[in-house]
Coordinates of C-alpha atoms and ligand atoms in Angstrom, one line a residue:
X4 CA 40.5 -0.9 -110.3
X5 CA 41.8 -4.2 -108.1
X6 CA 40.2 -6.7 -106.9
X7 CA 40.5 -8.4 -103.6
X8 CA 39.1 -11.4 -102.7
X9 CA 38.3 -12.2 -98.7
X10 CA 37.3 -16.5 -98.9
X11 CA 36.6 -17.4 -96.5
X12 CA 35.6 -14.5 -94.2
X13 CA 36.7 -16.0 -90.8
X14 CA 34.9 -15.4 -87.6
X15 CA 31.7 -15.6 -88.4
X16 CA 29.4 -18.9 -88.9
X17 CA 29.7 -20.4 -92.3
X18 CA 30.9 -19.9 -95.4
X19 CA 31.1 -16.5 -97.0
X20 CA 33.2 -15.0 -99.4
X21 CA 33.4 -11.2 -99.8
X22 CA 34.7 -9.9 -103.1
X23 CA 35.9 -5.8 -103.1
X24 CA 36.7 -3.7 -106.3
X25 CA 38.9 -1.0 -105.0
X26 CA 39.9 2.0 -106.3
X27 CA 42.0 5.2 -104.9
X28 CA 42.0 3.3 -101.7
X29 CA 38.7 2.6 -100.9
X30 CA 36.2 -0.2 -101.8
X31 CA 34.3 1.1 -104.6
X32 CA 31.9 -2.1 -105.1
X33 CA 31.5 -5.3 -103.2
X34 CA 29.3 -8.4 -104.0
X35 CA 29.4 -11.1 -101.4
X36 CA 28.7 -15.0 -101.7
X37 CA 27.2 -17.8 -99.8
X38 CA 28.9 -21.0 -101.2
X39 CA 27.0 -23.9 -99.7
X40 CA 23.3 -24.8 -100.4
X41 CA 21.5 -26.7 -97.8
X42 CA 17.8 -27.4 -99.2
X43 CA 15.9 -27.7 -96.0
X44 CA 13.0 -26.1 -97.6
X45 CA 13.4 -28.9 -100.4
X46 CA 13.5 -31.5 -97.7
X47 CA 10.1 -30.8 -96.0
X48 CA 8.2 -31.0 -99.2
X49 CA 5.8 -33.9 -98.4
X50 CA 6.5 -34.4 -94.8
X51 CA 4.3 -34.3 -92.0
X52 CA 3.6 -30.5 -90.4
X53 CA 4.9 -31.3 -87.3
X54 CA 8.4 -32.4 -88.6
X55 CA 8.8 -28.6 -89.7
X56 CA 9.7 -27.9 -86.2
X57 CA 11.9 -30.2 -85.9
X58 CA 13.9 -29.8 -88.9
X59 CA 14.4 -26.3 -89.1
X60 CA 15.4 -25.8 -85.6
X61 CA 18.6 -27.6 -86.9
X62 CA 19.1 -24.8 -89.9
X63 CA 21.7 -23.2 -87.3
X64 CA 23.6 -23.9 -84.5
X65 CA 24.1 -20.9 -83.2
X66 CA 20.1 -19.3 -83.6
X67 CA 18.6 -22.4 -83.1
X68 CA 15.8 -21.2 -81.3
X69 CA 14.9 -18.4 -83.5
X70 CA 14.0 -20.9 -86.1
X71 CA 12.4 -23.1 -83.4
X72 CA 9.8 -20.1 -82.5
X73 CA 9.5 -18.3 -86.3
X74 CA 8.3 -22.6 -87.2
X75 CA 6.1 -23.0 -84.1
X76 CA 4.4 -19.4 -84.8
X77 CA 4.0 -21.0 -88.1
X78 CA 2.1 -23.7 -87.3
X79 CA 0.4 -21.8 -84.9
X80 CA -1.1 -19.4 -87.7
X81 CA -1.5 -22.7 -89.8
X82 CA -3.8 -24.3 -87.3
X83 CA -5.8 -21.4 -86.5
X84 CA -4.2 -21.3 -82.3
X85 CA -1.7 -18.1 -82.9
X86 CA -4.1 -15.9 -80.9
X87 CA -4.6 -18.5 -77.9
X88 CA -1.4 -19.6 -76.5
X89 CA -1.2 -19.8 -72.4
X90 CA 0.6 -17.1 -71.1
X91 CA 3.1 -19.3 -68.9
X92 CA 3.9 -21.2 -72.4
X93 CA 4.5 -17.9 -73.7
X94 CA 6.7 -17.0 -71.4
X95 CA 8.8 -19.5 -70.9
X96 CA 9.2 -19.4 -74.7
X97 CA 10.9 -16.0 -74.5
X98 CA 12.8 -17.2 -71.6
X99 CA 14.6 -19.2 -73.4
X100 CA 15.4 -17.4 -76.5
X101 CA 16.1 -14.6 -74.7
X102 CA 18.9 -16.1 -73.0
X103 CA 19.8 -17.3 -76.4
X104 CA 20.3 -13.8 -77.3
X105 CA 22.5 -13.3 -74.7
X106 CA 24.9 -16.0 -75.2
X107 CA 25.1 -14.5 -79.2
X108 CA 25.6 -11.2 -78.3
X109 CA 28.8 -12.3 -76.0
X110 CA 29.7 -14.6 -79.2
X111 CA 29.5 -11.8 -81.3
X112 CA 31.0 -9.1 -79.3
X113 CA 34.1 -11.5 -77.3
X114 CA 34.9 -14.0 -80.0
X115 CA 34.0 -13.1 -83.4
X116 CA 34.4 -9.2 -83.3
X117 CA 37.2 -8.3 -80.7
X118 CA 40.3 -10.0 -82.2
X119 CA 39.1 -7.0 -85.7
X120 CA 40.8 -4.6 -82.7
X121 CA 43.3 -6.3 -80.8
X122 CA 47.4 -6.3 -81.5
X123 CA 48.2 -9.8 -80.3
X124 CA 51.6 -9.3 -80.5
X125 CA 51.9 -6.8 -77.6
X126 CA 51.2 -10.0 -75.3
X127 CA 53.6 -11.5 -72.8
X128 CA 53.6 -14.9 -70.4
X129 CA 50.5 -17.5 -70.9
X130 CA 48.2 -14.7 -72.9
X131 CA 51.3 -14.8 -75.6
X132 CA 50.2 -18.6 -75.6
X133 CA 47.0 -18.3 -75.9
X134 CA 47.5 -15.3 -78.6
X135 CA 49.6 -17.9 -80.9
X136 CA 46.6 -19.9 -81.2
X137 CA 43.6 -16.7 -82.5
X138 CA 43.9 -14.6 -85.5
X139 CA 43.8 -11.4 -85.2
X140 CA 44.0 -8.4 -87.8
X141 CA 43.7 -5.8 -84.8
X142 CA 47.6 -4.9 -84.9
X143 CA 47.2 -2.5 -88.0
X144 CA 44.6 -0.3 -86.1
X145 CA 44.3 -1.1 -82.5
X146 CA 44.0 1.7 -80.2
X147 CA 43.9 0.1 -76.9
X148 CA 46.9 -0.4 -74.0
X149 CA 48.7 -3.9 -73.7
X150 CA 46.7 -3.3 -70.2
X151 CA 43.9 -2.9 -72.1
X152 CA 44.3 -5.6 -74.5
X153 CA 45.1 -8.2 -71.9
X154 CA 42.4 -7.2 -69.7
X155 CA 40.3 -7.9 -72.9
X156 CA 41.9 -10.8 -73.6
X157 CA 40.9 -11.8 -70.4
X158 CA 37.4 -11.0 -70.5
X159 CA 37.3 -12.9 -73.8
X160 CA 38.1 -16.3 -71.5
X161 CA 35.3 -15.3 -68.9
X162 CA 33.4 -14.8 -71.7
X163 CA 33.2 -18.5 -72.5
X164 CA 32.5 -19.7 -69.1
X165 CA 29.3 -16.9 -69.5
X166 CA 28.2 -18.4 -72.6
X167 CA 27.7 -21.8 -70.9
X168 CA 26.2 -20.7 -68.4
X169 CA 23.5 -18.7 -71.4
X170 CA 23.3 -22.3 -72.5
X171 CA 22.5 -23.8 -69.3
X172 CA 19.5 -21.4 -68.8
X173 CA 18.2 -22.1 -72.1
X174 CA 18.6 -26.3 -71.6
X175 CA 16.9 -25.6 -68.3
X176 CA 13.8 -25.1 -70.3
X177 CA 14.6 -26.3 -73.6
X178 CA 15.2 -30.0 -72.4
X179 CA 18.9 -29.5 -74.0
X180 CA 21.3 -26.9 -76.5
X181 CA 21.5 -26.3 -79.5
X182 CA 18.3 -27.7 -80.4
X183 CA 15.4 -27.8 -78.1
X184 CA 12.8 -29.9 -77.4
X185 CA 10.3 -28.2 -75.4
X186 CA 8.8 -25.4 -77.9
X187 CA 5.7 -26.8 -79.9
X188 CA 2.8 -25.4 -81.7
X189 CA 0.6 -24.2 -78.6
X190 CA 3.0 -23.9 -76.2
X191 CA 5.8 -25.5 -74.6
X192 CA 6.2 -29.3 -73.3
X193 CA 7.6 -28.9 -70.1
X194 CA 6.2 -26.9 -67.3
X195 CA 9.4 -26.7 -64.8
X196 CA 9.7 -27.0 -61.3
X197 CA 10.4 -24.6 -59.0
X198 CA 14.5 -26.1 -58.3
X199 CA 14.7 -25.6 -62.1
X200 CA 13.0 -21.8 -61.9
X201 CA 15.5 -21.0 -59.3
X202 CA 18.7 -22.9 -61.3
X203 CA 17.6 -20.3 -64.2
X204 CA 17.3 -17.3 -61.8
X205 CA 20.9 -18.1 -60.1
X206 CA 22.7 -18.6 -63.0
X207 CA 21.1 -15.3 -64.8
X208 CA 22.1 -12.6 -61.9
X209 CA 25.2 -14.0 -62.6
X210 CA 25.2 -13.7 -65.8
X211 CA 23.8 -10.1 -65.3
X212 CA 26.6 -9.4 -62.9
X213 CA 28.9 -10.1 -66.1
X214 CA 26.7 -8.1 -68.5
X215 CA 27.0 -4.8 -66.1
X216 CA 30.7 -5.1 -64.6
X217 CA 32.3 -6.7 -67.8
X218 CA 30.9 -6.7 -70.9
X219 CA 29.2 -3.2 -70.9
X220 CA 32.2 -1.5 -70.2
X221 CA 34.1 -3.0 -72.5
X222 CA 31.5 -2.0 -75.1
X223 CA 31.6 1.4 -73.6
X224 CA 35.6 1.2 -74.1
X225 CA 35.2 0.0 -77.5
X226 CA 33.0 3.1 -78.3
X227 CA 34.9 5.8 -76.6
X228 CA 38.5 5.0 -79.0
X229 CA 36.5 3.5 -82.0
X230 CA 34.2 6.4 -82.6
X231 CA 35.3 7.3 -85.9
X232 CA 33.3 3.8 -86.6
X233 CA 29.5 5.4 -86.2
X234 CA 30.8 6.5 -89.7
X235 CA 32.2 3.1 -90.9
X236 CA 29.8 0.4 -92.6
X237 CA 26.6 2.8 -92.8
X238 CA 23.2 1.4 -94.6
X239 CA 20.2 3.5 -94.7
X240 CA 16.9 1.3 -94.5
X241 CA 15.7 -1.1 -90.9
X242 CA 13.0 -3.1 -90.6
X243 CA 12.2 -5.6 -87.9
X244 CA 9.6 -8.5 -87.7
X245 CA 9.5 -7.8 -83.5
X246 CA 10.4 -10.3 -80.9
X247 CA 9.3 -11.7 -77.6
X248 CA 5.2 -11.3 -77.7
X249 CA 4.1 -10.2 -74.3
X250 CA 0.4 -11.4 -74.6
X251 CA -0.8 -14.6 -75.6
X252 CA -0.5 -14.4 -79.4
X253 CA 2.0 -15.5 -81.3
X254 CA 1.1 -13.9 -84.4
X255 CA 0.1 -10.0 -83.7
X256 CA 3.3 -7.9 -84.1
X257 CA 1.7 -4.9 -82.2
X258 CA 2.4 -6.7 -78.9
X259 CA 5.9 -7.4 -78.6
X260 CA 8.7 -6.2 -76.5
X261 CA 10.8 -5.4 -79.4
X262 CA 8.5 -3.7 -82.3
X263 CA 8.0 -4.4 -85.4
X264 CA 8.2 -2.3 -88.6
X265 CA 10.9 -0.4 -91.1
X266 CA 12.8 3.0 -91.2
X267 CA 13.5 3.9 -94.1
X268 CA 15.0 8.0 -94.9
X269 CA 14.9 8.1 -91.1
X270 CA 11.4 8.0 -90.9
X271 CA 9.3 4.9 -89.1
X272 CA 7.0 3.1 -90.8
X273 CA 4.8 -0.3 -90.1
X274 CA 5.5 -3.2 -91.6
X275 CA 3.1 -4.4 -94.5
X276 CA 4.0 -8.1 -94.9
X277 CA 2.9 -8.9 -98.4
X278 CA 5.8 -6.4 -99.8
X279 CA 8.4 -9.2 -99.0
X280 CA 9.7 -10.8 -101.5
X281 CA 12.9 -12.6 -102.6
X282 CA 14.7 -12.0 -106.1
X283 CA 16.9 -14.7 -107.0
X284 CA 18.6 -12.4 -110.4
X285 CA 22.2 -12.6 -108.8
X286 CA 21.7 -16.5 -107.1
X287 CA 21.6 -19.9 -108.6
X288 CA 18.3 -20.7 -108.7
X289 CA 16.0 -21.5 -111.4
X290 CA 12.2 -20.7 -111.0
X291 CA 10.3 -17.5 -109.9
X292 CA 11.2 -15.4 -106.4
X293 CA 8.4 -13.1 -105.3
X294 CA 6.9 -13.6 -102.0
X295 CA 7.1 -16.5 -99.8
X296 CA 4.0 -18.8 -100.2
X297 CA 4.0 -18.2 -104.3
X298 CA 8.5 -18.4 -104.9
X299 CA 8.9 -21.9 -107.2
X300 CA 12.4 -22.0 -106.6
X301 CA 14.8 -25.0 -107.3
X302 CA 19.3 -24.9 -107.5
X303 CA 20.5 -24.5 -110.5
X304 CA 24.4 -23.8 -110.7
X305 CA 24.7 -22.4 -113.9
X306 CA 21.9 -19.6 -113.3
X307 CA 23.0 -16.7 -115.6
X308 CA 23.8 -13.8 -113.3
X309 CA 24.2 -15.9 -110.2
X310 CA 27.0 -15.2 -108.1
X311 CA 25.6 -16.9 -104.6
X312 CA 23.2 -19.5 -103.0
X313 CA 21.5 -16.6 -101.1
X314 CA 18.5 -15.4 -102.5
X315 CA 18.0 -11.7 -102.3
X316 CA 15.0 -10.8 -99.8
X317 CA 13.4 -7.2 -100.7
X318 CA 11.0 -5.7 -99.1
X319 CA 9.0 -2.7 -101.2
X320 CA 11.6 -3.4 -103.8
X321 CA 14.4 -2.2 -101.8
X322 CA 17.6 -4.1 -99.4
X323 CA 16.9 -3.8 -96.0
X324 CA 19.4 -4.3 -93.2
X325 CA 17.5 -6.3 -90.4
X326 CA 19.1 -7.0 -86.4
X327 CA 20.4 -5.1 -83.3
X328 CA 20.4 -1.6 -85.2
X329 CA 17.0 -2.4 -86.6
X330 CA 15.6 -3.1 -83.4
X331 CA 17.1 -0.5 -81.5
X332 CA 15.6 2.4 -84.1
X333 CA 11.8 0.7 -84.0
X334 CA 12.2 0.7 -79.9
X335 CA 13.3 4.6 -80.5
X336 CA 9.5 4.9 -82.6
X337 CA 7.7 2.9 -80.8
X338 CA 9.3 1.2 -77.6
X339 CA 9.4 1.5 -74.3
X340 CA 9.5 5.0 -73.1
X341 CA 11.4 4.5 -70.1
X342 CA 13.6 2.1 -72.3
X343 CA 13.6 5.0 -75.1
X344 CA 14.7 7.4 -72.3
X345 CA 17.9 5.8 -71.2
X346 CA 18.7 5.1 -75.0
X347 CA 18.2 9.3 -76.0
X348 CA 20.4 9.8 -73.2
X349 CA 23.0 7.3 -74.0
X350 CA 23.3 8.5 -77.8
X351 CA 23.7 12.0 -76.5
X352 CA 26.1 11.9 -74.1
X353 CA 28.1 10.2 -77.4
X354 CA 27.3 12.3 -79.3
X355 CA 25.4 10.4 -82.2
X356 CA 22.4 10.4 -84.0
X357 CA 19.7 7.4 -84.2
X358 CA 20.8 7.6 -88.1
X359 CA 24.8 6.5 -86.9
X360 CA 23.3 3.4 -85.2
X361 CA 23.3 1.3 -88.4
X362 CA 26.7 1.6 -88.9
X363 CA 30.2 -0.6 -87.3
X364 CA 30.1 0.8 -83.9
X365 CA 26.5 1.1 -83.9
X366 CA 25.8 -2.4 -84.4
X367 CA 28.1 -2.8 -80.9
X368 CA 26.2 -0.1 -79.1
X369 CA 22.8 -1.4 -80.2
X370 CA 23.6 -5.0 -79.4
X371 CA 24.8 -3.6 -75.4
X372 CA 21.5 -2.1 -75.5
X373 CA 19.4 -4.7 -76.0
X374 CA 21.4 -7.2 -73.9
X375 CA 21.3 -5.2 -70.8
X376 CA 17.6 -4.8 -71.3
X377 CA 16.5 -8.2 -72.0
X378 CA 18.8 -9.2 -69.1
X379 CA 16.5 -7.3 -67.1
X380 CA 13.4 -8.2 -68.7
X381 CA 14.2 -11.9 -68.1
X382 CA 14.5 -11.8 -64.4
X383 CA 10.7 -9.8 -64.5
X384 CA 9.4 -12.4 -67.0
X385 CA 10.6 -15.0 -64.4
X386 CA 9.5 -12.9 -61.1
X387 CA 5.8 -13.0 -63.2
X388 CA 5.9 -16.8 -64.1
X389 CA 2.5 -18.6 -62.7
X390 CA 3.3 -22.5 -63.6
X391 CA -0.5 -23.1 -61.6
X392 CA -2.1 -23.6 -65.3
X393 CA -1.2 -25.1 -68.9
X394 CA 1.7 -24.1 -70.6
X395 CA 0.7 -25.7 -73.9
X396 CA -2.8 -25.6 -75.6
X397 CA -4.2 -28.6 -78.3
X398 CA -4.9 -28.6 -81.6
X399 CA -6.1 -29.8 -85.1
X400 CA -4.2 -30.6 -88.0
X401 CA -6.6 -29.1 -90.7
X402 CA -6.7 -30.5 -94.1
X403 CA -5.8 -26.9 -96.1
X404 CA -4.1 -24.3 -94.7
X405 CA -1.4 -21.3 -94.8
X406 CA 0.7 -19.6 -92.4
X407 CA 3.4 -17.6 -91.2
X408 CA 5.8 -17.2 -88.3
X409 CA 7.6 -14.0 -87.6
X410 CA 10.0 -13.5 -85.0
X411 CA 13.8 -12.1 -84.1
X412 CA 17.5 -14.3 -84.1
X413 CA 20.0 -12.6 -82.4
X414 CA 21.3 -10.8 -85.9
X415 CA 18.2 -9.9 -87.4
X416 CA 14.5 -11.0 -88.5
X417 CA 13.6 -14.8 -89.4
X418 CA 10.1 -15.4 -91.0
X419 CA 8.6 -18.9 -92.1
X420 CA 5.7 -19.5 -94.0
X421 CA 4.2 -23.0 -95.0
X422 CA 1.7 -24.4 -96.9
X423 CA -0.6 -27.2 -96.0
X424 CA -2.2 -29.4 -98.8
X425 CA -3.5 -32.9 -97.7
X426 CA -2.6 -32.6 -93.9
X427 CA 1.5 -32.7 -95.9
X428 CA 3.2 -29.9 -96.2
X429 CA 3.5 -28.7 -99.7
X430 CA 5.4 -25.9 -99.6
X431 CA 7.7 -23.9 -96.8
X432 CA 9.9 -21.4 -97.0
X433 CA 12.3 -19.6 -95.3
X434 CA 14.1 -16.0 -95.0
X435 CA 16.9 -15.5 -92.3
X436 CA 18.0 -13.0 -91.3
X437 CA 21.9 -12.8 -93.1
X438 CA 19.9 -13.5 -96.0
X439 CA 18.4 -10.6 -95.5
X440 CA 21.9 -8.4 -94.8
X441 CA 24.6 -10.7 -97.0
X442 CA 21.9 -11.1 -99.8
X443 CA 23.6 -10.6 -103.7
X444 CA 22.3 -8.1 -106.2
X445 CA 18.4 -8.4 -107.3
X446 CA 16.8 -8.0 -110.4
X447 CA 17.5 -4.2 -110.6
X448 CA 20.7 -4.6 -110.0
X449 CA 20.5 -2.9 -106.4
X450 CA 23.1 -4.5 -103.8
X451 CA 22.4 -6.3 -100.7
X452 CA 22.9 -4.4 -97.4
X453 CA 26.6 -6.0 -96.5
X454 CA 27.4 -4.7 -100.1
X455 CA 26.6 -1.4 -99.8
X456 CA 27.8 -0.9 -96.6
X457 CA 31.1 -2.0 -98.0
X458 CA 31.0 1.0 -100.2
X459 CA 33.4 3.6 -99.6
X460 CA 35.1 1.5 -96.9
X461 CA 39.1 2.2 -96.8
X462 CA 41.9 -0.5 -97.9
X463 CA 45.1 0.6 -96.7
X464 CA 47.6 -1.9 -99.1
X465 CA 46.6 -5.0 -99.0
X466 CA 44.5 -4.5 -95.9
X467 CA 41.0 -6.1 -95.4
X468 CA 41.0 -5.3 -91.6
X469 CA 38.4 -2.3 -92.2
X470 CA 36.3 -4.8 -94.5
X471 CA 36.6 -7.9 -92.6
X472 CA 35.2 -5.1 -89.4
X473 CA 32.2 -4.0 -91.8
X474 CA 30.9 -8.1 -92.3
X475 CA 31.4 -8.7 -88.9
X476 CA 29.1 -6.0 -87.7
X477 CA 26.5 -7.6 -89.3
X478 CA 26.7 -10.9 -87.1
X479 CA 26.5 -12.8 -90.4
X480 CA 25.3 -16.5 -89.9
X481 CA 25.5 -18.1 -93.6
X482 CA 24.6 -21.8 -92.4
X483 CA 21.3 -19.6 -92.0
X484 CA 21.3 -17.8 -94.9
X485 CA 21.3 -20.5 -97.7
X486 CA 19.4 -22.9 -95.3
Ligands
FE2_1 FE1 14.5 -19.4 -97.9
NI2 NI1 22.0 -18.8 -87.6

């Protein structure tokens, strides 16, 4: 047996470092590490609630909002006001995540994943300039034309002017990006006008016109010569907090466009929240894991066993692989029918099963699923908008309390919980969602999701291009992970 060592794993936000034991040609075990530790948790010990907001917003750069809704929801359970939020507040809220799920999903698909399947070399004129400045490991596999590749290539430059334009609908709202200042506890703090409603509905039928002409086909593209990938980077369990409630509570999971719950041996079912816990066996920590509000959890660099600063969420006992695939499979139990419809359609005319969609080319397809939706479901969130009442609602610090936020980043399922002692808060804690899919090995030994997708995974030589394509699927944002 070799061992190859991928540090860092470029493309993808912060720092990760992907170790593969290979044998006969393929990757026979994998164990992948998160080498920075952030202690935001650590940080809000003794601070005032409201600073929780405020300081975990700025976990991640890229997800900001996620963290900026999973805190508000927080406090919202905390002060008793999860069920009573105004509608227009609510709504605005998932305006403006929801464009921040656009803007990641181009990330993910243009910037970070593309170049995986691209031969650079093939380029001539100003793309062979641009080329010299990307990395790409696409030429040992790449299946598409130079036409192809440079219409790509292409598409990867309109792809930036797009993302701004996802950023300018979210600042529209948000007060500015990457990390907002209109979502509070109770609502939001700005109630726009109606020259900033129809800035956000201009520049999203643009950006829709990109979605449908651009970016889907490509995916399409992608799928069509990299089908052999529904079989590439396979796990086997989903679960999903659900994202973008449609009534006025922030806390009830039954109510939300995307639903919550797990699959686990192909088979749906709901979510029971106190089975998530976090094992901290293969991470430097010292202390006890378990679930959220009781973990006691401080760094400790020479842990015995530890090979990361990710803790390793479980939920039941078992990894979990949370994000795009996730969501796509709970929509498929308990979504949308019309939305279900066009997605039963679209796996059969390729020929896959809902099984193949937590796998490398899954991960694509699912993420083009839920883009296109959401791009609709934005415009009808917007059409539905009635600024004539509050957006926010008040409320009361209380002396005691618990509580939790649950909600969906781009890549997977952020949860907070704090605990209030004092009117301070005494303890929070946080699980993103690459903490979730990069975690290490727990207490039982049993890998995280990213590891045992690697499993099985072919290394031609020296090659990591069919590795490096495997982490990348996942969307993996580490600054998140160790926050
Ligand atoms: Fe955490
Ligand atoms: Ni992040």
């Amino acid at each position: 047996m070799r061992t190859i060592l991928v540090d860092p794993v470029t493309r993808i936000e912060g720092h990760l470092k992907i170790e593969l034991r290979v044998e006969d040609g393929k990757v026979h075990e994998a164990y992948s590490s998160g080498g920075l530790y952030r202690g935001i948790e650590e940080i809000l010990s003794g601070r005032h609630p409201l600073d929780a907001q405020r300081i975990t917003t700025r976990v991640c750069g890229v997800c900001p909002l996620a963290h900026s809704l999973a805190s508000a929801y927080c406090l919202e359970n905390a002060f008793g006001i999860g069920g009573e939020i105004p509608e227009a507040g609510q709504l605005l809220r998932n305006l403006i995540h929801g464009a921040n799920f656009l803007h990641n999903h181009l990330l993910h698909f243009y910037h970070l994943s593309l170049l995986d399947y691209l031969d650079l070399s093939r380029l001539s004129g100003p793309l062979a300039d641009l080329a010299g400045l990307l990395s790409s490991d696409g030429g040992e596999d790449t299946r598409f034309s130079q036409e192809e590749t440079e219409r790509l290539l292409d598409h990867y430059i309109q792809a930036l002017e797009m993302r701004r334009k996802a950023h300018e609908l979210e600042a529209l709202f948000a007060g500015k990006m990457p990390h907002d200042m209109a979502i509070v506890p109770g609502g939001v703090t700005y109630k726009p006008g109606l020259a900033e409603v129809a800035a956000y509905r201009f520049r999203l039928r643009e950006l829709r016109d990109f979605l449908k002409s651009v970016y889907w086909p490509d995916v399409l593209l992608f799928l069509e010569r990299y089908r052999d990938h529904f079989q590439l980077g396979r796990t086997r369990n989903l679960l999903s907090y659900g994202g973008f409630p449609l009534g006025s509570s922030s806390a009830v999971l039954e109510n939300r466009l995307f639903p919550a719950g797990v699959v686990e041996d192909g088979g749906y079912r709901p979510l029971v929240l106190e089975e998530i816990t976090e094992s901290v066996a293969g991470s430097w920590y010292s202390g006890t894991g378990g679930r959220p509000l009781e973990s006691t959890l401080r760094p400790w660099p020479q842990a015995q066993g530890g090979y990361s600063w990710l803790k390793a969420p479980r939920y039941q006992g078992k990894a979990y692989e949370v994000g795009p695939a996730a969501r796509v499979r709970m929509v498929l139990a308990k979504g949308e029918q019309r939305l279900q419809t066009w997605i039963r359609g679209m796996l059969r005319d390729l020929n896959i099963s809902e099984e193949e969609l937590s796998s490398v080319a899954g991960r694509h397809l699912a993420r083009g699923i839920e883009t296109l939706y959401l791009a609709q479901k934005l415009e009808e969130w917007l059409d539905s908008l009635d600024l004539s009442g509050l957006v926010a609602r008040p409320f009361v610090i209380p002396d005691q309390a618990q509580g939790m936020g649950l909600t969906e980043a781009a890549r997977g399922a952020v949860g907070h919980w704090i605990r209030i002692e004092r009117k301070k808060i005494a303890h929070y804690q946080i699980i993103s969602p690459t903490t979730w899919n990069a975690s290490p090995r727990d207490e039982k030994g049993v890998p995280g999701p990213i590891e045992q997708a690697l499993v099985g995974t072919p290394v031609p030589g020296e090659g990591r291009l069919f590795a490096g394509r495997v982490v990348r699927s996942f969307d993996p944002c580490l600054a998140c992970a160790v926050h």
